[in-house]
Coordinates of C-alpha atoms and ligand atoms in Angstrom, one line a residue:
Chain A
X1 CA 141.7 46.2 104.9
X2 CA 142.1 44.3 107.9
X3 CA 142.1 46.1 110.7
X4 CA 139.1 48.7 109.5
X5 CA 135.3 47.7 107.9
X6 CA 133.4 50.9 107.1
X7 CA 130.0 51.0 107.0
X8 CA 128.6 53.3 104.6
X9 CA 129.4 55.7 102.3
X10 CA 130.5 58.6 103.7
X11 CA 129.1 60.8 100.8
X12 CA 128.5 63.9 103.2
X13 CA 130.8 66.6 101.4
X14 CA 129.0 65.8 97.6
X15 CA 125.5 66.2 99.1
X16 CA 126.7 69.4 100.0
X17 CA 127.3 70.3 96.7
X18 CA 124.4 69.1 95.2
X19 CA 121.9 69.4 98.2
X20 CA 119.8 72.4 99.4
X21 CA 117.0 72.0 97.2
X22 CA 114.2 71.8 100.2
X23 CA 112.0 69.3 99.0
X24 CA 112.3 67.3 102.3
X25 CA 110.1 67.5 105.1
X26 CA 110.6 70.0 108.3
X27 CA 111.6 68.0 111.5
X28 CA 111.0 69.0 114.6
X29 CA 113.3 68.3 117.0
X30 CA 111.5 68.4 120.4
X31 CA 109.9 66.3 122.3
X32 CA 106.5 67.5 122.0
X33 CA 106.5 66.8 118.7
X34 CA 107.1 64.4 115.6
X35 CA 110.5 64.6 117.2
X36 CA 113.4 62.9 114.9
X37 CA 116.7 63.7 114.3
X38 CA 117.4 65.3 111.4
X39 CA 119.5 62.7 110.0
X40 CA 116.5 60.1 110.2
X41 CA 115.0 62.0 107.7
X42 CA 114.5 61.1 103.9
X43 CA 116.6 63.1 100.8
X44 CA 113.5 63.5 98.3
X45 CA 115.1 65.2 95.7
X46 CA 114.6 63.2 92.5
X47 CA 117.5 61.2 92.2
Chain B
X1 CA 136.8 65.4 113.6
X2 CA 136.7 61.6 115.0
X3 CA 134.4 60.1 117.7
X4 CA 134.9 56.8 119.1
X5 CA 132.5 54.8 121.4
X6 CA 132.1 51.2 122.4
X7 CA 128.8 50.0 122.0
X8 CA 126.8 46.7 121.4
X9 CA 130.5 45.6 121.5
X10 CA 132.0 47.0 118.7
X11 CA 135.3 49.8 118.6
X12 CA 133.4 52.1 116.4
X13 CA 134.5 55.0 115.2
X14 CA 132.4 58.2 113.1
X15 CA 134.3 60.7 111.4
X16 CA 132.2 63.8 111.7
X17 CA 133.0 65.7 108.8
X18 CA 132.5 63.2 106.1
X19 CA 130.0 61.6 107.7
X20 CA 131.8 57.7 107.7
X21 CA 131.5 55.0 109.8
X22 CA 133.7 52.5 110.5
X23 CA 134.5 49.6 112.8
X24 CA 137.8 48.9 114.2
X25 CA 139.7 46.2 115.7
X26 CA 141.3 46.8 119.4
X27 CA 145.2 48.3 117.9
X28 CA 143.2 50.5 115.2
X29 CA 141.2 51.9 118.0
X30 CA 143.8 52.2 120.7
X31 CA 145.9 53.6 117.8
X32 CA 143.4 56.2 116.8
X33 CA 144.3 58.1 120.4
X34 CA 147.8 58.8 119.4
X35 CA 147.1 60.3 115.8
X36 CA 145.9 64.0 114.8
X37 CA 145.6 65.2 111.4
X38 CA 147.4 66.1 108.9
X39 CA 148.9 62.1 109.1
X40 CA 152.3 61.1 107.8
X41 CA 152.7 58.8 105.3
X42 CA 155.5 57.0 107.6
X43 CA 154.3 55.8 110.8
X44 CA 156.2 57.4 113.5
X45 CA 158.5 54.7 115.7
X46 CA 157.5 55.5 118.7
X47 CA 154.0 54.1 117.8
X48 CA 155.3 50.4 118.6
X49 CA 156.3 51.4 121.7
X50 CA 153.2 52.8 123.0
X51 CA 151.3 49.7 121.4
X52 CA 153.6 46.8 122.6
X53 CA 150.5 44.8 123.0
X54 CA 150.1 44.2 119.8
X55 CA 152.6 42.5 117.7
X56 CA 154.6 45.2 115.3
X57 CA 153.5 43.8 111.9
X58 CA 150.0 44.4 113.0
X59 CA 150.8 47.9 114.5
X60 CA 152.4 48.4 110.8
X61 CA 149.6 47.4 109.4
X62 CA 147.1 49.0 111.0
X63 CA 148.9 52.2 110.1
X64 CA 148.3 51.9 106.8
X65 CA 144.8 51.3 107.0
X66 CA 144.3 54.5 108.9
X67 CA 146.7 56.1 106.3
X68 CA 144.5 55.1 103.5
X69 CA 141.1 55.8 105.2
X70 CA 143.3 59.6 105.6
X71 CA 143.7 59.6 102.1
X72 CA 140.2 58.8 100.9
X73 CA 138.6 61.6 102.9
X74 CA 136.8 59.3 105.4
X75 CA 139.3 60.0 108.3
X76 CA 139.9 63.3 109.6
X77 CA 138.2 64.9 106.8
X78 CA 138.3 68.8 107.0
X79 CA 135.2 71.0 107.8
X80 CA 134.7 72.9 104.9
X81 CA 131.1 73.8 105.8
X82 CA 131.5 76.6 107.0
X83 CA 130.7 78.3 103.5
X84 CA 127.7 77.1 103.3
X85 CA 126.4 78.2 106.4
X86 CA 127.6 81.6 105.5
X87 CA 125.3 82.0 102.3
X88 CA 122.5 80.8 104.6
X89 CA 118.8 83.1 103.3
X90 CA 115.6 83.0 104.1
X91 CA 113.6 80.3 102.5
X92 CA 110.2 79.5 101.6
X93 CA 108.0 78.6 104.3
X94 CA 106.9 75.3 103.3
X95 CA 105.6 73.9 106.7
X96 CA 103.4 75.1 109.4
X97 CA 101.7 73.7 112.7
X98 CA 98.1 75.0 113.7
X99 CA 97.6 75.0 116.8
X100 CA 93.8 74.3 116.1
X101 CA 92.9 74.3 119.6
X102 CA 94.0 75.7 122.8
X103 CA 92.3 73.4 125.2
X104 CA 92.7 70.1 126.1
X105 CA 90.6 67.4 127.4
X106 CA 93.8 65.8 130.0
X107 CA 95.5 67.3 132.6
X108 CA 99.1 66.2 132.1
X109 CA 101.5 67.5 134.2
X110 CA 104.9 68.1 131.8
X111 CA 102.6 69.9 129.2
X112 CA 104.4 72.8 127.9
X113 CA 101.3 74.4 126.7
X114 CA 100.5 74.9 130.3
X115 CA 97.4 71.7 130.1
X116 CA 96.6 72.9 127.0
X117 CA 96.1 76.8 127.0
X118 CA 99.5 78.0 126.6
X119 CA 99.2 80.4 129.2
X120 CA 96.2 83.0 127.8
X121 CA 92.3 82.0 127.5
X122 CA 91.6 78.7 126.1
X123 CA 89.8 79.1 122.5
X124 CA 89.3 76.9 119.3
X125 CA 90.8 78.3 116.1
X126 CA 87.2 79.0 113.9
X127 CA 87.5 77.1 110.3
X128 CA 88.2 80.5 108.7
X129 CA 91.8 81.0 110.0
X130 CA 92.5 77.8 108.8
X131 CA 91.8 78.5 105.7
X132 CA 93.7 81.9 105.7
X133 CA 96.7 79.6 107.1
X134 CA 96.1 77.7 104.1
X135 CA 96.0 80.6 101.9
X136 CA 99.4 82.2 103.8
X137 CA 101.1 78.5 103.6
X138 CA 100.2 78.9 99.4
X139 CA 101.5 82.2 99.2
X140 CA 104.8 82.0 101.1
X141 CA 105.8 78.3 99.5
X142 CA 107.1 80.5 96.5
X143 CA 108.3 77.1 94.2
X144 CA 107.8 74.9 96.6
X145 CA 105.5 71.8 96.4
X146 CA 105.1 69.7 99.0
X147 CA 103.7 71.2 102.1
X148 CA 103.3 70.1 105.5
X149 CA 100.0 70.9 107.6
X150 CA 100.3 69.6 111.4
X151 CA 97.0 69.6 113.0
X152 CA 98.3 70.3 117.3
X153 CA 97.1 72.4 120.3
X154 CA 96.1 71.6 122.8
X155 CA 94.3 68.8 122.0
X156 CA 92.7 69.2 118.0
X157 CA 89.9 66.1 118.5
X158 CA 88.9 69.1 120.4
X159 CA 88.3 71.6 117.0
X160 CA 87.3 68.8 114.5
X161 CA 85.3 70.8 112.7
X162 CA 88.1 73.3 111.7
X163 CA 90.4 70.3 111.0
X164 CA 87.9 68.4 108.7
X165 CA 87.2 72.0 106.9
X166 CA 90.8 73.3 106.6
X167 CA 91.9 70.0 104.9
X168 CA 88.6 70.1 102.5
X169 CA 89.4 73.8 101.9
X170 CA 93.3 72.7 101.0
X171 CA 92.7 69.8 98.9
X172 CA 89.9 71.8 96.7
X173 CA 92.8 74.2 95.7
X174 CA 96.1 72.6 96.0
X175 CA 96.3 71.2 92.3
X176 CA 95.4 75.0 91.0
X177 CA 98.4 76.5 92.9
X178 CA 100.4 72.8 92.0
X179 CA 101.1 72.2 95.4
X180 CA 100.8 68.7 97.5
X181 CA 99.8 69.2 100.8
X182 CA 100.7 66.4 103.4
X183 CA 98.3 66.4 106.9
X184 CA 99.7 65.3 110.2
X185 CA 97.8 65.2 113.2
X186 CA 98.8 64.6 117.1
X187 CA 96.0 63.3 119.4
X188 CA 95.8 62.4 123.1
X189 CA 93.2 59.9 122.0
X190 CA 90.2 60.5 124.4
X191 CA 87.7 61.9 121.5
X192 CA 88.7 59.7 118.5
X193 CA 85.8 57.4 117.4
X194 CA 84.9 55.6 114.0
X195 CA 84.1 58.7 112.0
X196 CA 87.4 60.3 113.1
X197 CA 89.3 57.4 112.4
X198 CA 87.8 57.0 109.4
X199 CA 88.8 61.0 108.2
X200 CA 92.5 60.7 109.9
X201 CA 92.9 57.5 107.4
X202 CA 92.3 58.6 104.5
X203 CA 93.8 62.4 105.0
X204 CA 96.6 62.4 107.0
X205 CA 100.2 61.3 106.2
X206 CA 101.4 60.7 109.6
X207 CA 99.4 60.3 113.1
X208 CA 100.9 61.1 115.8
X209 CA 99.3 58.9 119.2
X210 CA 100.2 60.0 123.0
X211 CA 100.5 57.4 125.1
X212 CA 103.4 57.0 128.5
X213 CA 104.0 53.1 128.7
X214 CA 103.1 51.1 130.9
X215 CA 99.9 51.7 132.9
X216 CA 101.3 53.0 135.9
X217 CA 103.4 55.2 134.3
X218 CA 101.0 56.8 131.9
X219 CA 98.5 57.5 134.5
X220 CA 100.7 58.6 137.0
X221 CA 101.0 62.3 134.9
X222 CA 98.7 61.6 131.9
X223 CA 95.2 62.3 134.2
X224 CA 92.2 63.3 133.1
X225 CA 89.6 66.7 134.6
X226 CA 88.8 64.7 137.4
X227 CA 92.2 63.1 138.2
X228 CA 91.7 59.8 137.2
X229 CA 93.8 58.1 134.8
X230 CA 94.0 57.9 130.9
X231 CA 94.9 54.6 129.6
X232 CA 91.9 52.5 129.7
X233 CA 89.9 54.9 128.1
X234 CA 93.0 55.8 125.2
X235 CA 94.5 52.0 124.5
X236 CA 92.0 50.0 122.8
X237 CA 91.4 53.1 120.2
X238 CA 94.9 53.5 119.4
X239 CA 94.9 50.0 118.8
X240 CA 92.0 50.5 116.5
X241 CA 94.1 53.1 115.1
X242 CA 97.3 50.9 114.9
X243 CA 95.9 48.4 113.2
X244 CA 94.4 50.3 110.5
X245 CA 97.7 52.0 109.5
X246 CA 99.8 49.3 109.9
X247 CA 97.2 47.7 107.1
X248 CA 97.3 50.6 105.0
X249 CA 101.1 50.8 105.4
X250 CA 100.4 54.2 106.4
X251 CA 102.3 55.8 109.0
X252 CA 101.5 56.7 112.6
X253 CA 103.6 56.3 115.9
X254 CA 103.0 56.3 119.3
X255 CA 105.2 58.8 121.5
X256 CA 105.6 58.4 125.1
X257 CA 107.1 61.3 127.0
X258 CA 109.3 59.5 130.3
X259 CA 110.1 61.7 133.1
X260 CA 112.2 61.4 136.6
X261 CA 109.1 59.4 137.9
X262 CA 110.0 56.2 135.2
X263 CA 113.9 56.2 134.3
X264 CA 113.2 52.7 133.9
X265 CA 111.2 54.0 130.4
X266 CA 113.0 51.1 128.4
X267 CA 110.2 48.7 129.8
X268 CA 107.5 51.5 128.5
X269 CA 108.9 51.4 125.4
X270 CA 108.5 47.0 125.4
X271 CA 105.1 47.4 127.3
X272 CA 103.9 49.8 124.0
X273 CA 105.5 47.2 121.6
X274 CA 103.4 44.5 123.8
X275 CA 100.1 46.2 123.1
X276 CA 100.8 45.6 119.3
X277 CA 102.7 49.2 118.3
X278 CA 105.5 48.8 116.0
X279 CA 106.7 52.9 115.6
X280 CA 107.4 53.6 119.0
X281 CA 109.5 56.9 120.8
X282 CA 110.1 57.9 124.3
X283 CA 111.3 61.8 124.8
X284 CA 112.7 63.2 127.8
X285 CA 110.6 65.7 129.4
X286 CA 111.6 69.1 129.0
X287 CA 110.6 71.3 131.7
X288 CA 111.5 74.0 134.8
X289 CA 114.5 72.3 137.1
X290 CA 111.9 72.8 139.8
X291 CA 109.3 70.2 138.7
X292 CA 109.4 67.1 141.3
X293 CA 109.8 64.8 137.5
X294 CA 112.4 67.2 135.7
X295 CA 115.2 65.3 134.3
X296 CA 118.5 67.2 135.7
X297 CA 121.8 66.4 135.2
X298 CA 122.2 64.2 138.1
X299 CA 119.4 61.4 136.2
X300 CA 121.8 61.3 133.1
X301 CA 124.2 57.9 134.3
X302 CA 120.7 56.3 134.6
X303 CA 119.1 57.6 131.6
X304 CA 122.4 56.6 129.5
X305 CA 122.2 52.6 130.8
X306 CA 118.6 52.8 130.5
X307 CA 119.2 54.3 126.6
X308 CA 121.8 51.2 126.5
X309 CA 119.3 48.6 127.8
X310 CA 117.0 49.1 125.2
X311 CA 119.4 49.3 122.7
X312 CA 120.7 45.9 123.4
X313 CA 117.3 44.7 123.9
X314 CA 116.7 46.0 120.4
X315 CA 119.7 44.1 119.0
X316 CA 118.8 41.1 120.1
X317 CA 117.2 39.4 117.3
X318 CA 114.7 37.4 119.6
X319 CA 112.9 40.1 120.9
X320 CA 109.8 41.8 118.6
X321 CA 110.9 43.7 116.2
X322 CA 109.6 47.7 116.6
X323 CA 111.1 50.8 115.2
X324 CA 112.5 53.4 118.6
X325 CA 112.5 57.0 116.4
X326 CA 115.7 58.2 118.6
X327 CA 117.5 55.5 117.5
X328 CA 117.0 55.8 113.3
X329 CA 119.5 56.8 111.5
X330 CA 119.6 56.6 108.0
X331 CA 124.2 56.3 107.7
X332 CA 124.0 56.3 103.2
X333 CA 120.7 58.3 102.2
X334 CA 120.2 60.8 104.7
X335 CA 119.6 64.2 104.4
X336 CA 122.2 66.7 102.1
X337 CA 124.6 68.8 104.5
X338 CA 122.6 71.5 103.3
X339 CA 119.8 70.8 105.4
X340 CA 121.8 69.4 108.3
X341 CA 123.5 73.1 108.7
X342 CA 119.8 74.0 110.4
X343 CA 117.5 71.1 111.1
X344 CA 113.9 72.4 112.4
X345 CA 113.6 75.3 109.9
X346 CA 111.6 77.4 112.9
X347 CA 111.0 80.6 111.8
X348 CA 112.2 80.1 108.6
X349 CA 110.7 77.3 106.6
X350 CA 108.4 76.6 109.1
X351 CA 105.8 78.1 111.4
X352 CA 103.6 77.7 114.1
X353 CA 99.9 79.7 114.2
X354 CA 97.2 80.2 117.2
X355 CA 93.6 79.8 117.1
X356 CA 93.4 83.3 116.9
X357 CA 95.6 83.8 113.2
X358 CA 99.3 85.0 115.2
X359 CA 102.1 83.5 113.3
X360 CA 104.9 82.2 115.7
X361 CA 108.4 80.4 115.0
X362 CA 107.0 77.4 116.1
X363 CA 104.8 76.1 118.4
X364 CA 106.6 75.8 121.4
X365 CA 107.2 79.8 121.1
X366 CA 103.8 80.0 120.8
X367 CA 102.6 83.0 123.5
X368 CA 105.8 84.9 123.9
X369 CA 105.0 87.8 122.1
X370 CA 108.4 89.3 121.3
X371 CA 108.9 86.2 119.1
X372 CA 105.2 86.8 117.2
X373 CA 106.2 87.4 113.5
X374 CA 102.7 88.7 112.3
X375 CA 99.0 87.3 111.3
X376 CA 97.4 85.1 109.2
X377 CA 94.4 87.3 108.1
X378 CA 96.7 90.4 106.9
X379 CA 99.3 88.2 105.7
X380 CA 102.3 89.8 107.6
X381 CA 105.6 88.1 108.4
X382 CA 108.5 89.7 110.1
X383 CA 111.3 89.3 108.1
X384 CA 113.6 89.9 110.3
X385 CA 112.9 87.5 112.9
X386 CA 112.9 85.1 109.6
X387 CA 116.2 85.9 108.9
X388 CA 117.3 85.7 112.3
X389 CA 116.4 82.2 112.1
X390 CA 118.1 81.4 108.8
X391 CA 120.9 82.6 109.9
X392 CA 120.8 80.2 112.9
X393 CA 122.8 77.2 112.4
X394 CA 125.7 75.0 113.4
X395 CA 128.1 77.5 112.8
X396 CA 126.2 80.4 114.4
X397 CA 125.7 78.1 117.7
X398 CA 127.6 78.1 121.1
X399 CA 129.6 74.9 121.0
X400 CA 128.0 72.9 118.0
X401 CA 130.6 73.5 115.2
X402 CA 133.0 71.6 117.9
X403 CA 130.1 69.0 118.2
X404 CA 131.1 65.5 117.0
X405 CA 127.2 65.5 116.7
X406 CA 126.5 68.5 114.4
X407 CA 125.6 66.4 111.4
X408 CA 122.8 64.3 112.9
X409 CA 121.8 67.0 115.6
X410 CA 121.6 70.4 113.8
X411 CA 122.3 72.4 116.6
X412 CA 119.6 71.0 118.6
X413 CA 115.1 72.4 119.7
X414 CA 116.1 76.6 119.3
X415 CA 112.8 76.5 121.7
X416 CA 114.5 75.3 124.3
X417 CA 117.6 76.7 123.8
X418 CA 115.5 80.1 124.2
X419 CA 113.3 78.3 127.5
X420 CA 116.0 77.2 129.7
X421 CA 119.1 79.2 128.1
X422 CA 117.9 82.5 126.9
X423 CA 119.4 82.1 123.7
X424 CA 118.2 80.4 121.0
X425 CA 122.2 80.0 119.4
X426 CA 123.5 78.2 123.4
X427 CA 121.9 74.6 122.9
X428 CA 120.6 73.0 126.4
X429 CA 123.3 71.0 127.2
X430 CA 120.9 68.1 129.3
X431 CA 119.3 67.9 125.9
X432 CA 123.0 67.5 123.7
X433 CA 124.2 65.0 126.0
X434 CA 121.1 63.0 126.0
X435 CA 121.1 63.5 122.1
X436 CA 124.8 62.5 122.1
X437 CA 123.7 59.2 123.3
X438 CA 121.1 58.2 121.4
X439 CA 123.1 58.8 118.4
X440 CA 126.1 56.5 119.4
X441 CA 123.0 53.9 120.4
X442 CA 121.9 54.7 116.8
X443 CA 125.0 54.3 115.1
X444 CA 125.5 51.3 117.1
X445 CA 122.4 49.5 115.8
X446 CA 122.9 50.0 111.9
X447 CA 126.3 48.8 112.2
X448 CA 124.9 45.8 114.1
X449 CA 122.7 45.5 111.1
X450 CA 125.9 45.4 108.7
X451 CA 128.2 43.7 110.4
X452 CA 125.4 40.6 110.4
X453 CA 124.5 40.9 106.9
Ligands
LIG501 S1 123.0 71.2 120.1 FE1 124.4 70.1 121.4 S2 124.5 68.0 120.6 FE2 123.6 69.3 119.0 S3 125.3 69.9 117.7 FE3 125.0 71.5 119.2 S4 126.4 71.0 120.8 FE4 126.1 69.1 119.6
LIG502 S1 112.6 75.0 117.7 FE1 112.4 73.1 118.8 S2 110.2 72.8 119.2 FE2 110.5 74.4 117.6 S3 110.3 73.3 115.7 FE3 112.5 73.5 116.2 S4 113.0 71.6 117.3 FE4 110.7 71.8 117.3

């Protein structure tokens, strides 16, 4: 492709399917707190 | 759903829904404004017209690269989540803050716990609720192993001894009930010596170290009883701190909170770096309109260069390398959609508890007592105030399933949603836009990273 470069691997839609297991950490998302976004988080699901 | 920003000179271009990232020359950009989904296989004529800067063979081309990226799912992709969100229960509560003291030892003047006492008598939590908080974090984990402790108030230096016995008290009967529990701790700083120090290192997974910048800046709002300022007394043990971790590989950051008084935080954020921190944030203050150093909306064309300053500044391979937590993004292995449907987990996976035993969605509801959902010592929980917040997610949320954002935001703090709204589903909208632009600053940096590699 010559016009496009993509980044990553857009695997959002099969983590859906496989994902909910809740073995990652909470996150606050205030500012009084440990504050990140979610998506700065770690998956720790065994892979 | 497509977002497309300039930034650290790149045409970049996020599709929401599957989550892809790509970076485009000027026609595929420029292009991008004249198609919707579902695309066309042909290209429609007219397209040559409208983009007679570029020369046609590369307006055909660039067709069928967006054409292909269609096919492949990483353009337009559909939002199918929808379903998920729908199924959303209760879960386990796997993660709780104790607010271990309701006192502090500063006077600063954003603190939402109203200087420490969050608006009622100021009290230390005695070592036996910590323990039953302990006991109720066991009980309502169901299958779940890892759990989260976060030692807060207040200040907790201030209630050591209920810290030092509520993680003794966990770590004797974790392995029986096969659970992992992980410590945090947040600290203003002013009581932490050796012995402290010593505890925090080898307990806690995280350390959390408040500190405003730059000198001026910290002491201008971070005071102490008698007025005077803070960071002489704080540095040199968080660099005591600091140093530790960074040798232990451990983790820790240092959190400055910037209001209308310091727009210019971007040079708080290099001033912390200079004292020798490497995992830095800065947070807008959250507070009444009415404070002289509340951020309104006016502040955000100054915040958003400010946001860009220091992402440039952090591009710029020269300058010291430190980590700014609003701009991390992890673009391959973050978290599952699942968990991106409801980010926090307040009130649901996790919960916030007073020195006296109440049980709150989270800290910063902490004190209004329509949202207290029961007590430690008796073991109550209000289900439906849990299931309230299960069912509060992206899709439930004024605005967010339209969001560009609603992958890496979540719908946003339900606290202040609830604060400055009166709703915890109508996000704050200062907050989304200044959430909106750290992401793109963010995304910005990673592909920085790539594109250079
Ligand atoms: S809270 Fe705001 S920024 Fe976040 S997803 Fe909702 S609308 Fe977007
Ligand atoms: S509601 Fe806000 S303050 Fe409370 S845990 Fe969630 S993000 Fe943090």
């Amino acid at each position: 492709m010559k016009h496009v470069v993509t980044i990553n691997k857009a695997n959002l839609k099969a983590s859906a399917e496989k994902g909910g297991c809740g073995k990652c950490q909470s996150s606050c998302q205030s500012a009084c707190k440990t504050s990140c976004t979610v998506a700065n988080q770690k998956c720790e699901a065994e892979r | 759903m497509i977002h497309k920003f300039k930034q650290l000179g790149y045409n970049i271009v996020l599709d929401t829904e599957s989550n892809a990232v790509h970076v485009m020359d000027d026609c595929a950009y420029d292009m991008l404004d004249l198609i919707s989904a579902p695309m066309n296989e042909q290209m429609p004529e007219i397209f040559l017209t409208m983009l007679r800067d570029y020369p046609e063979n590369d307006v055909r081309e660039t067709y069928q690269d967006l054409y292909e990226l269609y096919q492949n799912g990483s353009l337009f992709a559909p939002d199918d989540y929808q379903k998920y969100s729908d199924t959303m229960v209760k879960s386990p509560v796997k993660s709780m803050c104790l607010n271990v003291a309701h006192d502090c030892n500063l006077r600063c003047g954003y603190c939402f716990a109203q200087t420490g006492d969050f608006g009622g008598e100021r009290c230390i939590m005695p070592p036996e609720i910590g323990k039953a908080a302990v006991d109720f974090l066991i009980k309502q984990s169901a299958n779940r192993e890892n759990l989260e402790t976060d030692f807060f108030g207040g200040e907790p230096l201030m209630a050591w001894d209920t810290v030092v016995e509520t993680v003794k008290y966990a770590r004797s009967i974790e392995k029986q009930h096969g659970k992992r529990f992980r410590f945090t701790i947040t600290t203003n700083g002013i009581l932490l010596d050796d012995e402290k120090m010593k505890f925090i290192d080898a307990e806690m997974s995280n350390c959390v170290l408040s500190l405003d910048g730059r000198r001026e800046t910290n002491d201008g709002i971070r005071k102490t009883m008698n007025g005077g300022g803070s960071y002489d007394i704080i540095v040199p043990k968080f660099q005591k701190v600091v140093e530790q971790r960074e040798r232990a590989k451990k983790d820790y950051y240092v959190r400055a909170t910037f209001t209308k008084n310091n727009l210019d935080f971007a040079d708080d954020v290099i001033h912390l770096r200079e004292l020798g921190f490497i995992q830095l944030s800065a947070e807008p203050v959250v507070t009444d309109e009415k404070q002289p150093f509340a951020i309104t909306n006016a502040d955000l064309p100054r915040i958003f260069s400010e946001y860009d300053r220091l992402c440039e500044y952090m591009a710029d391979e020269k300058n010291p390398h430190f980590n700014f937590f609003h701009f991390m993004v992890d673009l391959d292995q973050g978290p599952c959609a699942i968990k991106r449907l409801r980010g926090c987990g307040c009130g649901n996976d996790y919960v916030a508890i007073e020195p006296h035993g109440d049980i709150y969605p989270c800290h910063q509801f902490v004190g209004i007592e329509n949202w207290k959902m029961g007590n430690v010592k008796d073991g109550t929980l209000n289900a439906d105030i849990k299931t309230y917040f299960a069912k509060t997610h992206i899709y439930s949320k004024k605005g967010c399933s339209g969001c560009w954002a609603k992958f890496y935001c979540s719908g946003g703090c339900n606290a202040n949603s609830f604060i400055y709204e009166g709703d915890c589903r109508t996000p704050h909208t200062i907050s989304c836009e200044m959430q909106k632009k750290r992401l793109e600053c963010a995304i910005a940096l990673e592909v920085n990273k790539a594109m250079k590699e």
